[in-house]
Amino acid sequence: RKEVEQDPGPFNVPEGATVAFNCTYSNSASQSFFWYRQDCRKEPKLLMSVYSSGNEDGRFTAQLNRASQYISLLIRDSKLSDSATYLCVVNIMDNYGQNFVFGPGTRLSVLP
Amino acid sequence: DVKVTQSSRYLVKRTGEKVFLECVQDMDHENMFWYRQDPGLGLRLIYFSYDVKMKEKGDIPEGYSVSREKKERFSLILESASTNQTSMYLCASSPRGVNQPQHFGDGTRLSIL
């Protein structure tokens, strides 16, 4: 079983739609969680950190459920510019400090 | 704003050459990482470093080595480049501590002919 799994995608949605991505992780010792977006042939960029209480940044809402080991990202009122691959990242502290584990990513295409 | 700078955006080398990829960060981060990213395989960790002169193997270290002589600089070395090392290489850094995300450089698209 992979350590971090995401919806396989791709997701093709019309402009203005609401879309949700899911991510599950297997290591219960995971301590911090992030969503990154990656545009084609570019580097991953931090979208938002995910906190236990859930957090919102404009049209984006992230939720964490530690009991179910599940993270979600909700995008409301999708824009064409939201088209990208969304990566779920889990940080596990080990003897060396930080160990970042990346999910395979879910690709989103927002269509006009 | 965090800045992670990779020395080359595109690089073409020949089989057997020794290749150096440089990465510099300007935020005094303790942690630095090298990944490669290939279609369908996602991001794979090659090496990482938690401090100056310190290095640890990641998931796919074979054929690579690294150097961290200064805190801000982390170099990836392909000892004898092979065609299967053609890939996108991404450097990242992060501060020490929980809830600290990674910040990535622009990436180096390396082709080995």
mmCIF file of C-alpha atoms in Angstrom:
data_model
loop_
_atom_site.group_PDB
_atom_site.id
_atom_site.type_symbol
_atom_site.label_atom_id
_atom_site.label_comp_id
_atom_site.label_asym_id
_atom_site.label_seq_id
_atom_site.Cartn_x
_atom_site.Cartn_y
_atom_site.Cartn_z
ATOM 1 C CA ARG A 1 0.000 0.000 0.000
ATOM 2 C CA LYS A 2 1.339 3.410 -0.959
ATOM 3 C CA GLU A 3 2.035 5.804 1.881
ATOM 4 C CA VAL A 4 0.024 8.637 0.343
ATOM 5 C CA GLU A 5 -2.792 8.017 -2.110
ATOM 6 C CA GLN A 6 -4.879 10.502 -4.055
ATOM 7 C CA ASP A 7 -7.887 10.440 -6.355
ATOM 8 C CA PRO A 8 -6.504 9.208 -9.672
ATOM 9 C CA GLY A 9 -8.158 11.878 -11.808
ATOM 10 C CA PRO A 10 -8.094 13.618 -14.157
ATOM 11 C CA PHE A 11 -10.922 15.875 -13.150
ATOM 12 C CA ASN A 12 -12.501 17.869 -15.980
ATOM 13 C CA VAL A 13 -14.893 20.499 -14.666
ATOM 14 C CA PRO A 14 -16.586 23.594 -16.115
ATOM 15 C CA GLU A 15 -15.681 27.070 -14.935
ATOM 16 C CA GLY A 16 -17.516 27.973 -11.780
ATOM 17 C CA ALA A 17 -17.844 24.394 -10.562
ATOM 18 C CA THR A 18 -16.913 23.174 -7.106
ATOM 19 C CA VAL A 19 -14.421 20.324 -7.042
ATOM 20 C CA ALA A 20 -13.055 18.250 -4.180
ATOM 21 C CA PHE A 21 -9.867 16.203 -4.005
ATOM 22 C CA ASN A 22 -9.221 13.452 -1.509
ATOM 23 C CA CYS A 23 -5.993 12.145 -0.059
ATOM 24 C CA THR A 24 -5.333 9.317 2.386
ATOM 25 C CA TYR A 25 -2.117 8.517 4.235
ATOM 26 C CA SER A 26 -1.017 5.325 5.915
ATOM 27 C CA ASN A 27 1.444 6.465 8.589
ATOM 28 C CA SER A 28 -0.376 7.460 11.761
ATOM 29 C CA ALA A 29 2.782 9.252 12.953
ATOM 30 C CA SER A 30 2.326 11.878 10.242
ATOM 31 C CA GLN A 31 2.489 15.312 11.775
ATOM 32 C CA SER A 32 1.920 17.969 9.173
ATOM 33 C CA PHE A 33 0.121 18.153 5.887
ATOM 34 C CA PHE A 34 0.209 20.331 2.815
ATOM 35 C CA TRP A 35 -1.377 20.833 -0.573
ATOM 36 C CA TYR A 36 0.839 21.894 -3.460
ATOM 37 C CA ARG A 37 -0.112 22.757 -7.020
ATOM 38 C CA GLN A 38 2.116 21.980 -9.953
ATOM 39 C CA ASP A 39 1.667 23.449 -13.407
ATOM 40 C CA CYS A 40 2.848 21.524 -16.427
ATOM 41 C CA ARG A 41 6.667 21.453 -16.605
ATOM 42 C CA LYS A 42 6.993 23.707 -13.559
ATOM 43 C CA GLU A 43 7.982 23.178 -9.949
ATOM 44 C CA PRO A 44 5.470 22.381 -7.173
ATOM 45 C CA LYS A 45 4.277 25.467 -5.319
ATOM 46 C CA LEU A 46 2.798 25.512 -1.855
ATOM 47 C CA LEU A 47 -0.945 26.086 -2.012
ATOM 48 C CA MET A 48 -1.748 25.753 1.660
ATOM 49 C CA SER A 49 -0.876 23.969 4.846
ATOM 50 C CA VAL A 50 -3.602 21.815 6.385
ATOM 51 C CA TYR A 51 -4.430 22.198 10.057
ATOM 52 C CA SER A 52 -6.486 19.988 12.340
ATOM 53 C CA SER A 53 -9.205 22.593 12.644
ATOM 54 C CA GLY A 54 -9.444 22.969 8.889
ATOM 55 C CA ASN A 55 -8.479 26.131 7.103
ATOM 56 C CA GLU A 56 -9.670 28.311 4.285
ATOM 57 C CA ASP A 57 -7.883 30.617 1.871
ATOM 58 C CA GLY A 58 -10.256 32.387 -0.460
ATOM 59 C CA ARG A 59 -11.871 29.805 -2.706
ATOM 60 C CA PHE A 60 -9.789 26.974 -1.245
ATOM 61 C CA THR A 61 -10.683 24.957 1.856
ATOM 62 C CA ALA A 62 -8.547 22.187 3.340
ATOM 63 C CA GLN A 63 -9.719 19.660 5.894
ATOM 64 C CA LEU A 64 -7.837 17.087 7.954
ATOM 65 C CA ASN A 65 -9.323 14.043 9.646
ATOM 66 C CA ARG A 66 -6.605 12.416 11.734
ATOM 67 C CA ALA A 67 -8.819 9.555 12.899
ATOM 68 C CA SER A 68 -9.521 8.486 9.317
ATOM 69 C CA GLN A 69 -6.076 9.597 8.065
ATOM 70 C CA TYR A 70 -7.712 11.636 5.370
ATOM 71 C CA ILE A 71 -7.101 15.092 3.882
ATOM 72 C CA SER A 72 -9.285 16.978 1.458
ATOM 73 C CA LEU A 73 -9.076 20.077 -0.703
ATOM 74 C CA LEU A 74 -12.191 21.894 -1.899
ATOM 75 C CA ILE A 75 -12.041 24.460 -4.673
ATOM 76 C CA ARG A 76 -15.094 26.646 -5.124
ATOM 77 C CA ASP A 77 -15.967 28.718 -8.201
ATOM 78 C CA SER A 78 -13.243 27.096 -10.311
ATOM 79 C CA LYS A 79 -11.225 29.329 -12.623
ATOM 80 C CA LEU A 80 -9.390 28.393 -15.796
ATOM 81 C CA SER A 81 -6.177 29.266 -13.944
ATOM 82 C CA ASP A 82 -6.874 26.517 -11.391
ATOM 83 C CA SER A 83 -5.970 23.923 -14.033
ATOM 84 C CA ALA A 84 -2.946 22.099 -12.618
ATOM 85 C CA THR A 85 -1.910 18.947 -10.787
ATOM 86 C CA TYR A 86 -2.609 19.027 -7.060
ATOM 87 C CA LEU A 87 -0.184 17.184 -4.810
ATOM 88 C CA CYS A 88 -0.961 16.023 -1.293
ATOM 89 C CA VAL A 89 2.135 16.020 0.940
ATOM 90 C CA VAL A 90 2.528 14.454 4.361
ATOM 91 C CA ASN A 91 5.403 15.239 6.725
ATOM 92 C CA ILE A 92 6.591 12.562 9.119
ATOM 93 C CA MET A 93 9.171 13.390 11.734
ATOM 94 C CA ASP A 94 11.807 10.676 12.064
ATOM 95 C CA ASN A 95 15.319 10.390 13.466
ATOM 96 C CA TYR A 96 16.645 12.759 10.838
ATOM 97 C CA GLY A 97 13.947 15.345 11.249
ATOM 98 C CA GLN A 98 11.535 15.837 8.408
ATOM 99 C CA ASN A 99 10.448 13.202 5.923
ATOM 100 C CA PHE A 100 8.142 14.580 3.220
ATOM 101 C CA VAL A 101 6.030 12.013 1.403
ATOM 102 C CA PHE A 102 4.309 13.093 -1.790
ATOM 103 C CA GLY A 103 1.156 11.671 -3.270
ATOM 104 C CA PRO A 104 1.042 10.957 -7.003
ATOM 105 C CA GLY A 105 -1.094 14.030 -7.683
ATOM 106 C CA THR A 106 -4.534 14.653 -9.140
ATOM 107 C CA ARG A 107 -4.823 16.581 -12.365
ATOM 108 C CA LEU A 108 -7.529 19.185 -12.716
ATOM 109 C CA SER A 109 -8.668 20.738 -15.986
ATOM 110 C CA VAL A 110 -11.125 23.616 -15.736
ATOM 111 C CA LEU A 111 -12.930 24.022 -19.028
ATOM 112 C CA PRO A 112 -14.471 27.226 -20.444
ATOM 113 C CA ASP B 1 9.937 35.455 0.035
ATOM 114 C CA VAL B 2 11.883 32.196 -0.028
ATOM 115 C CA LYS B 3 14.144 31.849 -3.016
ATOM 116 C CA VAL B 4 15.566 28.531 -4.134
ATOM 117 C CA THR B 5 17.752 28.899 -7.199
ATOM 118 C CA GLN B 6 18.891 26.079 -9.430
ATOM 119 C CA SER B 7 21.873 26.760 -11.621
ATOM 120 C CA SER B 8 20.390 25.685 -14.952
ATOM 121 C CA ARG B 9 16.876 25.497 -16.336
ATOM 122 C CA TYR B 10 17.875 23.174 -19.187
ATOM 123 C CA LEU B 11 20.997 21.063 -19.525
ATOM 124 C CA VAL B 12 22.191 18.600 -22.175
ATOM 125 C CA LYS B 13 25.064 16.260 -21.405
ATOM 126 C CA ARG B 14 26.595 13.121 -22.895
ATOM 127 C CA THR B 15 26.683 9.600 -21.503
ATOM 128 C CA GLY B 16 29.616 9.092 -19.162
ATOM 129 C CA GLU B 17 30.074 12.754 -18.302
ATOM 130 C CA LYS B 18 30.235 13.922 -14.707
ATOM 131 C CA VAL B 19 27.349 16.341 -14.195
ATOM 132 C CA PHE B 20 26.922 18.910 -11.437
ATOM 133 C CA LEU B 21 23.550 20.413 -10.530
ATOM 134 C CA GLU B 22 23.708 23.310 -8.098
ATOM 135 C CA CYS B 23 21.064 24.604 -5.745
ATOM 136 C CA VAL B 24 21.210 27.678 -3.528
ATOM 137 C CA GLN B 25 18.646 28.917 -1.013
ATOM 138 C CA ASP B 26 18.626 32.330 0.628
ATOM 139 C CA MET B 27 16.503 31.702 3.737
ATOM 140 C CA ASP B 28 19.012 30.003 6.029
ATOM 141 C CA HIS B 29 17.055 26.732 5.871
ATOM 142 C CA GLU B 30 18.592 23.740 7.599
ATOM 143 C CA ASN B 31 17.040 21.116 5.316
ATOM 144 C CA MET B 32 17.714 20.666 1.629
ATOM 145 C CA PHE B 33 16.494 17.986 -0.769
ATOM 146 C CA TRP B 34 17.046 16.702 -4.286
ATOM 147 C CA TYR B 35 14.229 14.992 -6.207
ATOM 148 C CA ARG B 36 13.719 13.749 -9.710
ATOM 149 C CA GLN B 37 10.329 13.735 -11.370
ATOM 150 C CA ASP B 38 9.368 11.493 -14.259
ATOM 151 C CA PRO B 39 5.975 11.076 -15.966
ATOM 152 C CA GLY B 40 3.848 8.533 -14.142
ATOM 153 C CA LEU B 41 6.363 8.137 -11.299
ATOM 154 C CA GLY B 42 5.829 11.336 -9.342
ATOM 155 C CA LEU B 43 8.483 12.941 -7.190
ATOM 156 C CA ARG B 44 11.213 10.611 -5.973
ATOM 157 C CA LEU B 45 13.730 11.599 -3.314
ATOM 158 C CA ILE B 46 17.384 11.135 -4.290
ATOM 159 C CA TYR B 47 19.286 12.632 -1.337
ATOM 160 C CA PHE B 48 18.658 15.045 1.461
ATOM 161 C CA SER B 49 20.665 16.986 3.993
ATOM 162 C CA TYR B 50 19.705 18.217 7.454
ATOM 163 C CA ASP B 51 22.848 20.215 8.104
ATOM 164 C CA VAL B 52 26.133 21.335 6.625
ATOM 165 C CA LYS B 53 28.370 18.405 5.597
ATOM 166 C CA MET B 54 25.550 16.032 6.422
ATOM 167 C CA LYS B 55 23.807 13.872 3.802
ATOM 168 C CA GLU B 56 21.362 11.001 3.810
ATOM 169 C CA LYS B 57 20.224 8.694 1.021
ATOM 170 C CA GLY B 58 16.700 8.972 -0.198
ATOM 171 C CA ASP B 59 14.737 6.391 -2.140
ATOM 172 C CA ILE B 60 16.832 6.327 -5.327
ATOM 173 C CA PRO B 61 20.452 7.351 -4.563
ATOM 174 C CA GLU B 62 22.168 4.972 -6.988
ATOM 175 C CA GLY B 63 24.274 6.796 -9.550
ATOM 176 C CA TYR B 64 24.186 10.065 -7.602
ATOM 177 C CA SER B 65 26.161 11.777 -4.884
ATOM 178 C CA VAL B 66 25.735 15.106 -3.118
ATOM 179 C CA SER B 67 27.784 17.770 -1.427
ATOM 180 C CA ARG B 68 26.827 20.326 1.193
ATOM 181 C CA GLU B 69 29.876 22.351 2.160
ATOM 182 C CA LYS B 70 27.874 25.487 2.984
ATOM 183 C CA LYS B 71 24.443 25.794 4.526
ATOM 184 C CA GLU B 72 22.938 27.617 1.563
ATOM 185 C CA ARG B 73 24.241 25.312 -1.175
ATOM 186 C CA PHE B 74 23.389 21.696 -1.974
ATOM 187 C CA SER B 75 24.944 20.100 -5.039
ATOM 188 C CA LEU B 76 23.813 16.975 -6.853
ATOM 189 C CA ILE B 77 26.452 15.046 -8.783
ATOM 190 C CA LEU B 78 25.882 12.446 -11.467
ATOM 191 C CA GLU B 79 29.142 10.532 -11.308
ATOM 192 C CA SER B 80 28.876 9.034 -14.800
ATOM 193 C CA ALA B 81 25.703 10.177 -16.538
ATOM 194 C CA SER B 82 23.506 7.588 -18.200
ATOM 195 C CA THR B 83 20.462 7.973 -20.450
ATOM 196 C CA ASN B 84 18.125 6.723 -17.712
ATOM 197 C CA GLN B 85 19.062 9.799 -15.699
ATOM 198 C CA THR B 86 17.291 12.036 -18.204
ATOM 199 C CA SER B 87 14.686 13.707 -16.030
ATOM 200 C CA MET B 88 13.432 16.846 -14.332
ATOM 201 C CA TYR B 89 15.507 17.516 -11.202
ATOM 202 C CA LEU B 90 13.991 19.554 -8.403
ATOM 203 C CA CYS B 91 15.761 21.037 -5.400
ATOM 204 C CA ALA B 92 13.832 22.014 -2.271
ATOM 205 C CA SER B 93 14.598 23.499 1.125
ATOM 206 C CA SER B 94 12.730 23.823 4.386
ATOM 207 C CA PRO B 95 13.381 25.129 7.877
ATOM 208 C CA ARG B 96 13.677 22.694 10.740
ATOM 209 C CA GLY B 97 10.525 21.904 12.720
ATOM 210 C CA VAL B 98 7.009 20.621 12.375
ATOM 211 C CA ASN B 99 4.541 22.366 10.063
ATOM 212 C CA GLN B 100 7.321 23.792 7.945
ATOM 213 C CA PRO B 101 6.696 23.238 4.221
ATOM 214 C CA GLN B 102 9.244 22.740 1.487
ATOM 215 C CA HIS B 103 10.014 25.403 -1.092
ATOM 216 C CA PHE B 104 11.135 24.324 -4.540
ATOM 217 C CA GLY B 105 13.484 25.715 -7.131
ATOM 218 C CA ASP B 106 12.410 26.092 -10.770
ATOM 219 C CA GLY B 107 13.820 22.700 -11.690
ATOM 220 C CA THR B 108 16.502 21.567 -14.118
ATOM 221 C CA ARG B 109 15.421 19.607 -17.148
ATOM 222 C CA LEU B 110 18.409 17.361 -17.820
ATOM 223 C CA SER B 111 18.856 15.373 -21.021
ATOM 224 C CA ILE B 112 21.581 12.756 -21.307
ATOM 225 C CA LEU B 113 22.406 11.841 -24.894
#
